C-alpha atoms as one frame of an Amber mdcrd trajectory, in Angstrom:
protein
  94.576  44.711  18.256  95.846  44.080  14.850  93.667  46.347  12.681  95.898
  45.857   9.437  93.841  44.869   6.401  94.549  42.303   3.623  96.202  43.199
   0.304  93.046  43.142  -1.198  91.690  45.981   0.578  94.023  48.629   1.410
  94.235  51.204   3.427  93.804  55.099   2.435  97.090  57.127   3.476  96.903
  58.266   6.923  96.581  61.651   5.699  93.195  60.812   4.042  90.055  61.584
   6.006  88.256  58.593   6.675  83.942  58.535   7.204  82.999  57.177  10.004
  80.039  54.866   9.452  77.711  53.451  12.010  75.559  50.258  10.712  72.763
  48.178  12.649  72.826  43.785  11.529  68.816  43.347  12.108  67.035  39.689
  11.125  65.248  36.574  12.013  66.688  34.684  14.789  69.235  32.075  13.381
  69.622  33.885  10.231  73.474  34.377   9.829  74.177  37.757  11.625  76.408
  36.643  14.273  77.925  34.914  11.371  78.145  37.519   8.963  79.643  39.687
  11.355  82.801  37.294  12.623  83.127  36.954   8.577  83.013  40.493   8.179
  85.819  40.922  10.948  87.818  38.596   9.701  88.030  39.211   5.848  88.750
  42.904   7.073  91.604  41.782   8.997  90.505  43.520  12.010  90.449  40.493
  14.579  92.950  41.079  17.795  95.990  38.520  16.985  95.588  35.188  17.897
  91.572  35.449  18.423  91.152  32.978  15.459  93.217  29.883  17.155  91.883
  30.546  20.715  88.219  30.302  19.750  88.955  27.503  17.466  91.012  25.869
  19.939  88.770  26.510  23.167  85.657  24.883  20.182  87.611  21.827  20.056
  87.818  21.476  23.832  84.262  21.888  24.060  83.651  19.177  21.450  82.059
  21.770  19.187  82.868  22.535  15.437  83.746  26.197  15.128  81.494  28.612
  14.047  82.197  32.436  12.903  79.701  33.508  15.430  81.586  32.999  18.165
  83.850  35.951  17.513  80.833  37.850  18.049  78.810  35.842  21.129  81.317
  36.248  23.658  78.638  35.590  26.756  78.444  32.105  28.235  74.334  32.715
  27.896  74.393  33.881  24.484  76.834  30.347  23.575  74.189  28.104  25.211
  70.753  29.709  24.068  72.583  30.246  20.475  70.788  33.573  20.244  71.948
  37.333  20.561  70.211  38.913  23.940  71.711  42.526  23.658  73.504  44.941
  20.982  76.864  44.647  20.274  79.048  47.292  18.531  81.891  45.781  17.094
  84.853  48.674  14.801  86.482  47.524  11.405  87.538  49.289   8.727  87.255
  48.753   4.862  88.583  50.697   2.265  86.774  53.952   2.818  85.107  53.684
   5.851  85.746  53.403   9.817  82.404  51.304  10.219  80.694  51.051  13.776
  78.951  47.659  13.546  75.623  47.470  15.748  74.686  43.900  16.286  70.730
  43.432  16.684  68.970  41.027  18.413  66.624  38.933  16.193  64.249  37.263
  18.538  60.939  38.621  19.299  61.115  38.839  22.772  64.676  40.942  21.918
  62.718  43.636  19.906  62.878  46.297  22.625  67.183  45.992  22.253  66.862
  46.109  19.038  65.200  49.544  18.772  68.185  50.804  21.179  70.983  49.270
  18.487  68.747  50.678  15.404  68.078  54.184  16.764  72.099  54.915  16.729
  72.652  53.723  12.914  73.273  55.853  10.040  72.254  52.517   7.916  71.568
  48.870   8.327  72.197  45.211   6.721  68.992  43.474   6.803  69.877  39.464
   6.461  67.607  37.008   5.377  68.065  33.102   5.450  67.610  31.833   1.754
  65.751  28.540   3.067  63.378  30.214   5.004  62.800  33.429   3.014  61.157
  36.905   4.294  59.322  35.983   7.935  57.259  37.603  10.002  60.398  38.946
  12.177  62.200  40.351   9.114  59.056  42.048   8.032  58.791  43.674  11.768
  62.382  44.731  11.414  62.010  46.267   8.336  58.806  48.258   9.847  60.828
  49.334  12.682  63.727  50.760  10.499  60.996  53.148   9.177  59.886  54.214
  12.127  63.388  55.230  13.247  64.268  56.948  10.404  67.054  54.225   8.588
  66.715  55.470   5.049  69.377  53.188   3.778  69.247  49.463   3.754  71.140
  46.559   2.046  69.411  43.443   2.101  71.684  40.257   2.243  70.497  36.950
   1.871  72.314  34.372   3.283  73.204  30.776   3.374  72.942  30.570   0.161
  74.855  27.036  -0.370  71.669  25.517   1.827  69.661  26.194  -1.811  72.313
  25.097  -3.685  72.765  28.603  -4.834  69.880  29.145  -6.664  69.612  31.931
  -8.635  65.636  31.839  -9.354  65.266  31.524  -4.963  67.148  34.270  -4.922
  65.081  36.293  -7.157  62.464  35.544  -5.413  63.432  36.748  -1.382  64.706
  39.892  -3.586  61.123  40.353  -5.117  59.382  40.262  -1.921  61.567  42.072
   0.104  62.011  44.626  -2.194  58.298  44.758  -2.497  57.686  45.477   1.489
  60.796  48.113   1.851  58.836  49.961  -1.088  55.595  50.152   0.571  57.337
  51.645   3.446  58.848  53.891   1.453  62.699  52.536   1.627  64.791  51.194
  -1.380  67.327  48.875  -0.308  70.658  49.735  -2.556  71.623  46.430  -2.655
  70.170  42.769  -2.404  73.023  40.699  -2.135  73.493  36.777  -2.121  75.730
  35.233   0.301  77.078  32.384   2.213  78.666  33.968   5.557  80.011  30.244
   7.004  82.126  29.952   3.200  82.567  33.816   2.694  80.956  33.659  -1.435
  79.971  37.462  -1.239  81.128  38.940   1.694  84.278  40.212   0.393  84.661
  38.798  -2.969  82.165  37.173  -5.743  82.824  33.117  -5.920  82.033  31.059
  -8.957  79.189  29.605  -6.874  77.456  32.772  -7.275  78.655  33.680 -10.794
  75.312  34.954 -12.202  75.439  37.796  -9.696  77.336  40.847 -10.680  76.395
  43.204  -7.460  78.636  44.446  -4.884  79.648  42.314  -1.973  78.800  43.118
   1.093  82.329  45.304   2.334  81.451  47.036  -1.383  77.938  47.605  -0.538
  79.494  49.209   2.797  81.736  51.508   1.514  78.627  52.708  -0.554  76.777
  53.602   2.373  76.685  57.364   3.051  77.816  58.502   6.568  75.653  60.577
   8.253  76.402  64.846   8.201  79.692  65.269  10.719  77.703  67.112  13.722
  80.459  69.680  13.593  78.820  70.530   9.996  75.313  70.943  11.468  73.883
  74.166  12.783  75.221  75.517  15.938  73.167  73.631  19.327  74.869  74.275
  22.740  72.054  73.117  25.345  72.763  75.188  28.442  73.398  72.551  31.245
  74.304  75.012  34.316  75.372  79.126  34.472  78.166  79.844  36.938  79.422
  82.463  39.090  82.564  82.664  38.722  85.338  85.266  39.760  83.373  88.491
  37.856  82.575  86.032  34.869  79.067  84.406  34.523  79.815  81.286  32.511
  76.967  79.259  30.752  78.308  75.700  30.275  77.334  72.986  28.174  78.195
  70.647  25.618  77.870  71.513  21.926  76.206  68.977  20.182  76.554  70.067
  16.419  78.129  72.653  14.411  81.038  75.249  16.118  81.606  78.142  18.050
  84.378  80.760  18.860  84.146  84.199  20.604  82.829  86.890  18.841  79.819
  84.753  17.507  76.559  86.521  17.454  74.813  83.986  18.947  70.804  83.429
  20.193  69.404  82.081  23.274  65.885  79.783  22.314  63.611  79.905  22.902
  63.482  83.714  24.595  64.952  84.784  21.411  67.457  87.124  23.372  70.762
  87.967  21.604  73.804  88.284  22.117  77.537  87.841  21.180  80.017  85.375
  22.551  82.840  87.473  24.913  85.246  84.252  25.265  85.368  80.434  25.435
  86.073  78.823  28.893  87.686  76.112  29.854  89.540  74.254  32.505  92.600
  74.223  33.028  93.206  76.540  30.382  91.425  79.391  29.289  90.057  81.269
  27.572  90.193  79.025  24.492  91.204  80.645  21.484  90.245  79.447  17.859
  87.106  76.993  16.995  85.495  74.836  19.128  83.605  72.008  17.706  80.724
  69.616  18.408  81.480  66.980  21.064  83.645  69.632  22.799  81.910  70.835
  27.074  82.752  74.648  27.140  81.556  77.239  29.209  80.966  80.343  27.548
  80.864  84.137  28.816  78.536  86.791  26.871  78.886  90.434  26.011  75.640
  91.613  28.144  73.746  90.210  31.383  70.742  87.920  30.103  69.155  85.435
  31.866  69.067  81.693  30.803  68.227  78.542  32.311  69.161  75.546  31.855
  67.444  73.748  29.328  67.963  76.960  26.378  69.925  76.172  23.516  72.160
  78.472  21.667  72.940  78.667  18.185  73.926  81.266  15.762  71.285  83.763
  15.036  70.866  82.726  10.921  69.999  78.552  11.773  68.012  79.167  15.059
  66.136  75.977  16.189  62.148  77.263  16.096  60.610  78.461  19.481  57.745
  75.716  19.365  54.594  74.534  21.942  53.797  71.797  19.886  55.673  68.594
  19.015  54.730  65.847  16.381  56.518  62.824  16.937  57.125  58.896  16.442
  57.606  57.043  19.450  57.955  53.685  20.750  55.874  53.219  23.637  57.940
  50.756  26.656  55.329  51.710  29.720  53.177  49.105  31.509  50.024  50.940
  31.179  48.813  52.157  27.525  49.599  55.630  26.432  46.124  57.223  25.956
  45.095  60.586  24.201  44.632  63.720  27.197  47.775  61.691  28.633  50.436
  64.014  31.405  53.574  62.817  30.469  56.924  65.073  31.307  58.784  65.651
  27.831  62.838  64.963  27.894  64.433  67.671  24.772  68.238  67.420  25.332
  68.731  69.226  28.993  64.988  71.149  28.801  62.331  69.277  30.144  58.102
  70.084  29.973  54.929  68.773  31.453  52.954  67.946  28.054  49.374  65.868
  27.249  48.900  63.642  24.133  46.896  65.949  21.830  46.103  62.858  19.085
  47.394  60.026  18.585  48.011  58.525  15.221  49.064  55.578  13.238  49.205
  53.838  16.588  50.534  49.677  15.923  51.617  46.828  16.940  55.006  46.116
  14.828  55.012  42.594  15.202  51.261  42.149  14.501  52.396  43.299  10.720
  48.190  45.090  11.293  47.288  48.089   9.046  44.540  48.435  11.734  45.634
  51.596  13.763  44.607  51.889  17.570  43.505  55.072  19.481  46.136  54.682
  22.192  49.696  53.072  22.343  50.204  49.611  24.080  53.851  48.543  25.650
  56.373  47.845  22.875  53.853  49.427  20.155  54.924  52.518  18.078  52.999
  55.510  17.014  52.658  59.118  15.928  51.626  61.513  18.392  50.411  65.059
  18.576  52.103  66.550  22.178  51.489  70.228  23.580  53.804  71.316  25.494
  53.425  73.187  29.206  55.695  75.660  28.462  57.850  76.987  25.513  61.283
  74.952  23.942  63.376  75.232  20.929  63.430  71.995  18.778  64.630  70.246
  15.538  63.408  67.888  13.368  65.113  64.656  13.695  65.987  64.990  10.153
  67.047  68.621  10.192  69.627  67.437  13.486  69.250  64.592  14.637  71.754
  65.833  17.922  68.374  67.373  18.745  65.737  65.575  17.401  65.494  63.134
  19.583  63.057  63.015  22.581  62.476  61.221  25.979  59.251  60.605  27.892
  58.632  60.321  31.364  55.542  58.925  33.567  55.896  58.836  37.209  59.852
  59.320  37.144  60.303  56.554  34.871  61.265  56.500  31.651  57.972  55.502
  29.701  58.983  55.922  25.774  61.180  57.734  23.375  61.222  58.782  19.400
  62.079  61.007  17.127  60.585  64.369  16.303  59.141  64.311  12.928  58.197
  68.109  12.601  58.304  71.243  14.923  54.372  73.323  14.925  53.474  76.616
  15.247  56.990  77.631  16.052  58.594  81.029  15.427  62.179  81.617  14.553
  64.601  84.163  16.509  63.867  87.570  16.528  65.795  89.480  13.712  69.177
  89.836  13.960  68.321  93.887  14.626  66.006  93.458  17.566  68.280  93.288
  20.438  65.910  92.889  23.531  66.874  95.075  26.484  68.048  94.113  30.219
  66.551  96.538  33.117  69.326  98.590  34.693  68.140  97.440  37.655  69.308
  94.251  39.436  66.375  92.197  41.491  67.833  92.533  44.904  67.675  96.529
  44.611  64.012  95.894  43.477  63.833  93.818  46.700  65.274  95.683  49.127
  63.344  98.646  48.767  59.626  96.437  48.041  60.446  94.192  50.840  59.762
  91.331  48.690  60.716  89.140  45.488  58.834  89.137  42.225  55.731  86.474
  41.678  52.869  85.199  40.215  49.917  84.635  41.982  47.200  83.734  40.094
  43.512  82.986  41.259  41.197  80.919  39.562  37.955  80.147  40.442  34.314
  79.636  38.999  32.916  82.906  37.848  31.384  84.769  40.946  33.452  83.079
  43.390  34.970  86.191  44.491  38.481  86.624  42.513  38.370  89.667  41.639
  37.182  91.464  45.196  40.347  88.853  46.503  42.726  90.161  44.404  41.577
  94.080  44.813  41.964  93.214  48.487  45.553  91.432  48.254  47.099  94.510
  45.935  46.077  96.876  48.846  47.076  95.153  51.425  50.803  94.767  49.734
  50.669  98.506  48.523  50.493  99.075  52.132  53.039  97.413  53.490  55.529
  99.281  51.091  55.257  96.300  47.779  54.647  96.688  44.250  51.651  95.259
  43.199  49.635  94.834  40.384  46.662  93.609  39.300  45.842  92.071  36.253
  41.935  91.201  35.468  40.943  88.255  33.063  38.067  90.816  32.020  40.342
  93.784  31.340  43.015  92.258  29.484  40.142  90.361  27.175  38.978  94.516
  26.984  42.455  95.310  25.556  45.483  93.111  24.951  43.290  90.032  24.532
  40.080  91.423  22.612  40.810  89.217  19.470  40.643  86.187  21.452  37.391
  84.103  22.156  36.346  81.189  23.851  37.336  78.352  21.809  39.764  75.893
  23.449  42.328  77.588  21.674  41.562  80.996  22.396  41.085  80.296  25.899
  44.580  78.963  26.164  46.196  81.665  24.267  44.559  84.114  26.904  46.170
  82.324  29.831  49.606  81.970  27.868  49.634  86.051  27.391  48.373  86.375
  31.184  51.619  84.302  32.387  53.744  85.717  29.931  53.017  89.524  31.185
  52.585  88.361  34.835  56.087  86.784  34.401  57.873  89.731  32.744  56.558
  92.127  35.933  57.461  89.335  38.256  61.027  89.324  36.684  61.309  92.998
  37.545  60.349  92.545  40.923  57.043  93.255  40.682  54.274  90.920  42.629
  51.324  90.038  39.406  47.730  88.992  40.873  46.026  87.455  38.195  42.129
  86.932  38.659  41.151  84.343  35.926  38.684  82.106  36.051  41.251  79.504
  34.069  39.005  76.833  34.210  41.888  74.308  32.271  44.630  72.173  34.309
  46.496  71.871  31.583  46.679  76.015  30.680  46.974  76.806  34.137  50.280
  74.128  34.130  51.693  75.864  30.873  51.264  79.674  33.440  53.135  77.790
  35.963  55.939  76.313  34.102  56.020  80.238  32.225  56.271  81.936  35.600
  58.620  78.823  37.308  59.872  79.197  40.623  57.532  82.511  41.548  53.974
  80.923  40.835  51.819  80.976  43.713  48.229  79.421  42.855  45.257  80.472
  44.955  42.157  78.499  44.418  39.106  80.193  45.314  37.086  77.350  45.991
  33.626  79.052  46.432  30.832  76.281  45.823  28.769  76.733  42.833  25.771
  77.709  44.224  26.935  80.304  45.796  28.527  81.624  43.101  25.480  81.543
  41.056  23.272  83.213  43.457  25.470  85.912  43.613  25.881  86.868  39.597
  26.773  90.184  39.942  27.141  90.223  36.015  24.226  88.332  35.527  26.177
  85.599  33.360  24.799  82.633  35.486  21.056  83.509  34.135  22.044  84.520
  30.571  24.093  80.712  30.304  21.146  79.587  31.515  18.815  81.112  29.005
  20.962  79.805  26.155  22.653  83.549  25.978  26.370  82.242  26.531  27.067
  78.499  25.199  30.839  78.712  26.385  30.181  80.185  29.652  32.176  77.916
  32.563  30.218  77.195  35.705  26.914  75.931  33.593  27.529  74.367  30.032
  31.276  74.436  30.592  33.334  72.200  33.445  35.658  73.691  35.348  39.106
  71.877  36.782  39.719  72.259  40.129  43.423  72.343  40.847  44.796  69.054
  42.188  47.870  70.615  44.447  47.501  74.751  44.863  49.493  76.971  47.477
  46.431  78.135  48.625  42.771  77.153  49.063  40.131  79.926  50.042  36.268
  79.670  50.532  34.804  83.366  50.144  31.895  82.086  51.338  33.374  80.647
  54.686  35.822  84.044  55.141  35.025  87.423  55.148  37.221  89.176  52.298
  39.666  90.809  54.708  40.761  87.779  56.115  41.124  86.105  53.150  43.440
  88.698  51.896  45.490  87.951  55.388  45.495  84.044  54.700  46.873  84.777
  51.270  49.314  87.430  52.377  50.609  84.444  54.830  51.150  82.346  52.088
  53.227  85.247  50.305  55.615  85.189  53.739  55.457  81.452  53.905  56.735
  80.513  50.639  59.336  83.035  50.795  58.147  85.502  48.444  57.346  88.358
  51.094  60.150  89.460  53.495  59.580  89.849  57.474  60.913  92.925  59.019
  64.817  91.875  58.576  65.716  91.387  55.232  68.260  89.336  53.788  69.842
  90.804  50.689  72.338  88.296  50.116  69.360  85.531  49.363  68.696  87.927
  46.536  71.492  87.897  44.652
């Protein structure tokens, strides 16, 4: 391709460093961008040689006058409907910049590609015809710039020389449009008149427009600010896999922003866990010496044994991402079925990936309906801001603190549903200090397991209050002390006695008590220990954020004693006193409970006597692979 560049716009020296710039072409449907754009390519010189003639000559043999847009609609469908169907990046170069040109559909029924060309831009060129003005499509696109975040936009209104150049219809489109960027909160930098078929204003003023003393529109480019090089961001390394390898255990990944080298004191989010970089991996070479920078897959070794999975991020201990359960973000919605508040969706974050429900839902509309009337839930091609808690723990960004990391995925059903942009991270927590240093056990889990006979877990019992729990869970620690384990119990009622006496029973509180359960029951289960929780847990969605906390070793026991019998039982008499008014938050009577949908285990206390329920669940322990039988294989352990 010949990518030199007229006399009238040179080239920096080599030597120079050069911004890349990456800009999205939104508007109406038969507006000019096509146009603009084969302009744009050729007053920059950047056309491959010869790609001028052929598409003039091959216009001729079609009987067709030649238009500039048909160095840009290369697809036989896009020639005969005479409309853009997808996004098309298209490289030039102008004085300063390296641009990355995103073409944009422009018909309605396109919008969905549009959002996918839009979400990659550092800045856009919004295009208006002159004859028609602003229309309802150019006031949509404008909307949906906001939403993704395009803080720079320069308007250009084209075909000018089909209004005789009017400079008082000019002042008018800039009025207006001006008028609706403000109340979105964007300023365009430029409103620019142009005729894209002659070239007045794309890359030099013509006496046609001779009132206007503005840049043109390659200017107005070069005065576009390129987005932060990621390699100038804070450190983010997502973990994508850990490998054994030779006596090395390498964590690999790709870094998205900022730079690493070895001897880094680096943290592993969300855990918080700390640690410094031992070398830089690679293949076929390593280790890597020097700086590595973002865009650059390395594996990396540490100087201590933690444990990560794959979905932590690492960064440098002063610009840690925050350790967050709740997300607040802008999404456009793309799923059949509405997305309603109390919605399970499965949240995408780089490699990590949560169950999560819709906590609210705001500012929920329909783009193209140009409504100020907001919805309660979030129809198919609609956009919205939404409240998400998340099942377990990640480490996030703002989109505009990194946008490497600020961007989000959500799934329903295995398909990908929606996606945005995370406006801000809640009731997050930054790394430990740099002087807490959290501490490994010397011990590694298959010496735990080969003298317990069995592997760390979770099993946690829920159940209405009275259905028997607690006498199930006495039973099961026995019955594992016995056969030579390391059990131990943990009560709902005597943790709310001691760790959790601060806590009530407020929808928050109650999920705060089952997020310190798992988080204790997890830590034992890590150090081999098997942790019966007895909780009655009456929330799917808490009981989902203990599972994804505890992972792989969960085992949920449903103690699915009917309510009647529970009640009749009351051994602590808090049946009667819910009934009398004495407890308004009490589960069972004036609170639902959620029975879980798919459990390891169901038991009915009242059907089985508590011994053999304490057998059925200790089957269940051998069955899922968390007991051993009498031969035990050490090598699955390590």
């Amino acid at each position: 391709m010949n990518m030199s560049v007229p006399a009238e716009l040179p080239l920096l020296p080599n030597s120079a460093i050069r911004a890349q710039l990456r800009i999205v072409i939104v508007g109406h449907v038969d507006h000019g961008k096509s146009t603009l754009v084969g302009r744009l390519l050729h007053e920059t010189g950047s056309l491959p040689d010869g790609k001028l003639e052929m598409l003039k000559q091959v216009s001729a043999r079609r009987g067709m006058p030649f238009e500039w847009s048909f160095l840009l609609d290369a697809l036989q469908t896009e020639r005969d409907q005479g409309i853009t169907i997808d996004t098309t990046q298209i490289r030039f170069r102008t004085r300063s910049r390296d641009v990355v040109l995103i073409d944009a559909p422009g018909h309605a029924e396109f919008l969905r590609n549009m959002i996918t060309g839009a979400s990659q831009a550092d800045a856009a060129l919004l295009i208006i015809d002159a004859l028609e003005g602003v229309r309802d499509q150019t006031r949509r696109h404008g909307y949906l710039l906001h939403l993704l975040g395009v803080k720079q936009v320069t308007v250009v209104v084209n075909k000018m020389d089909r209004v005789a150049f009017s400079e008082a219809r000019f002042a008018e489109i800039r009025d207006e449009i001006s008028a609706h960027l403000a109340g979105l909160g964007v300023a365009p930098l430029a409103v620019i008149p142009i005729s894209a078929r002659d070239g007045d204003g794309v890359a030099k003023l013509s006496q046609r427009i001779s009132w206007y003393a503005g840049a043109t529109v390659v200017e107005a480019l070069d005065a576009l600010q390129p987005a932060q090089p990621p390699e100038q961001l804070a450190l983010r390394l997502p973990v994508q896999a850990i490998y054994k390898f030779d006596d090395r255990r390498i964590i690999a990944g790709r870094i998205e922003s900022g730079r690493l080298s070895s001897g880094d004191e680096i943290v592993i989010m969300p855990a918080g866990k700390i640690a410094k970089i031992r070398s830089v991996e690679s293949w076929p070479i390593t280790p890597l010496k020097g700086v590595q920078t973002a865009g650059r897959s390395v594996g990396i070794t540490l100087d201590r044994e933690l444990f990560l999975e794959r979905g932590d991020i690492i960064a440098h201990t002063e610009s840690a991402p925050r350790d967050t359960r709740r997300i607040h973000a802008r999404i456009f919605w793309l799923h059949d079925r509405p997305l309603d508040k109390g919605d399970q969706i499965l949240v995408r974050l780089g490699t990590r990936e949560s169950r999560a429900s819709v906590v609210t839902i705001d500012k929920a509309v329909d783009p193209g309906a140009l409504s100020s009337v907001e919805n309660t839930s979030i129809a198919r091609n609609h956009v919205g801001e939404i409240d998400i808690a998340l099942a377990q723990p990640i480490a996030a960004d703002a989109y505009a603190d990194n946008p490497k990391t600020g961007r989000l995925v959500i799934e329903v059903n295995g398909r990908i549903a929606g996606g945005g942009l995370v406006l801000s991270v809640d009731s997050g927590r930054r790394a430990l200090p740099v002087d807490i240093v959290p501490v490994e056990s010397a011990l590694r889990p298959d010496e735990r397991s080969g003298r317990y006979r069995h592997r760390g877990a979770v099993v946690w019992l829920t159940g209405l209050p009275a259905s028997g729990k607690s006498t199930l869970a006495c039973a099961l620690e026995r019955r594992l002390f016995d056969r030579g384990g390391s059990p131990v119990l943990l009560d709902g009622d005597t943790l709310r006695a001691g760790l959790n006496r601060d806590l009530g029973f407020s929808a928050q509180d109650r999920s705060e008590n089952i997020r310190r359960l798992a988080e204790v029951a997890t830590h034992l289960a890590r150090n081999g220990h098997v942790a019966i929780v007895a909780a009655v847990s009456p929330s799917r969605e808490d009981r989902a954020a203990a599972r994804q906390i505890a992972d792989t070793v969960f085992r949920e026991i449903h103690v699915a004693t009917p309510a009647e019998i529970c009640e009749s039982r009351d051994p602590k008499g808090h049946y009667a006193k819910a009934r009398a008014g004495g407890l308004p938050a009490f589960t069972g009577i004036t609170r639902d409970y959620e029975p879980p949908v798919n459990c390891e285990l169901v038991i009915d206390t009242s059907q089985l006597p508590v011994s053999e329920a304490a057998e059925a669940a200790e089957r269940m322990l051998l069955a899922t692979g968390i007991l051993f039988d009498e031969v035990i294989d050490l090598a699955a352990n390590i």
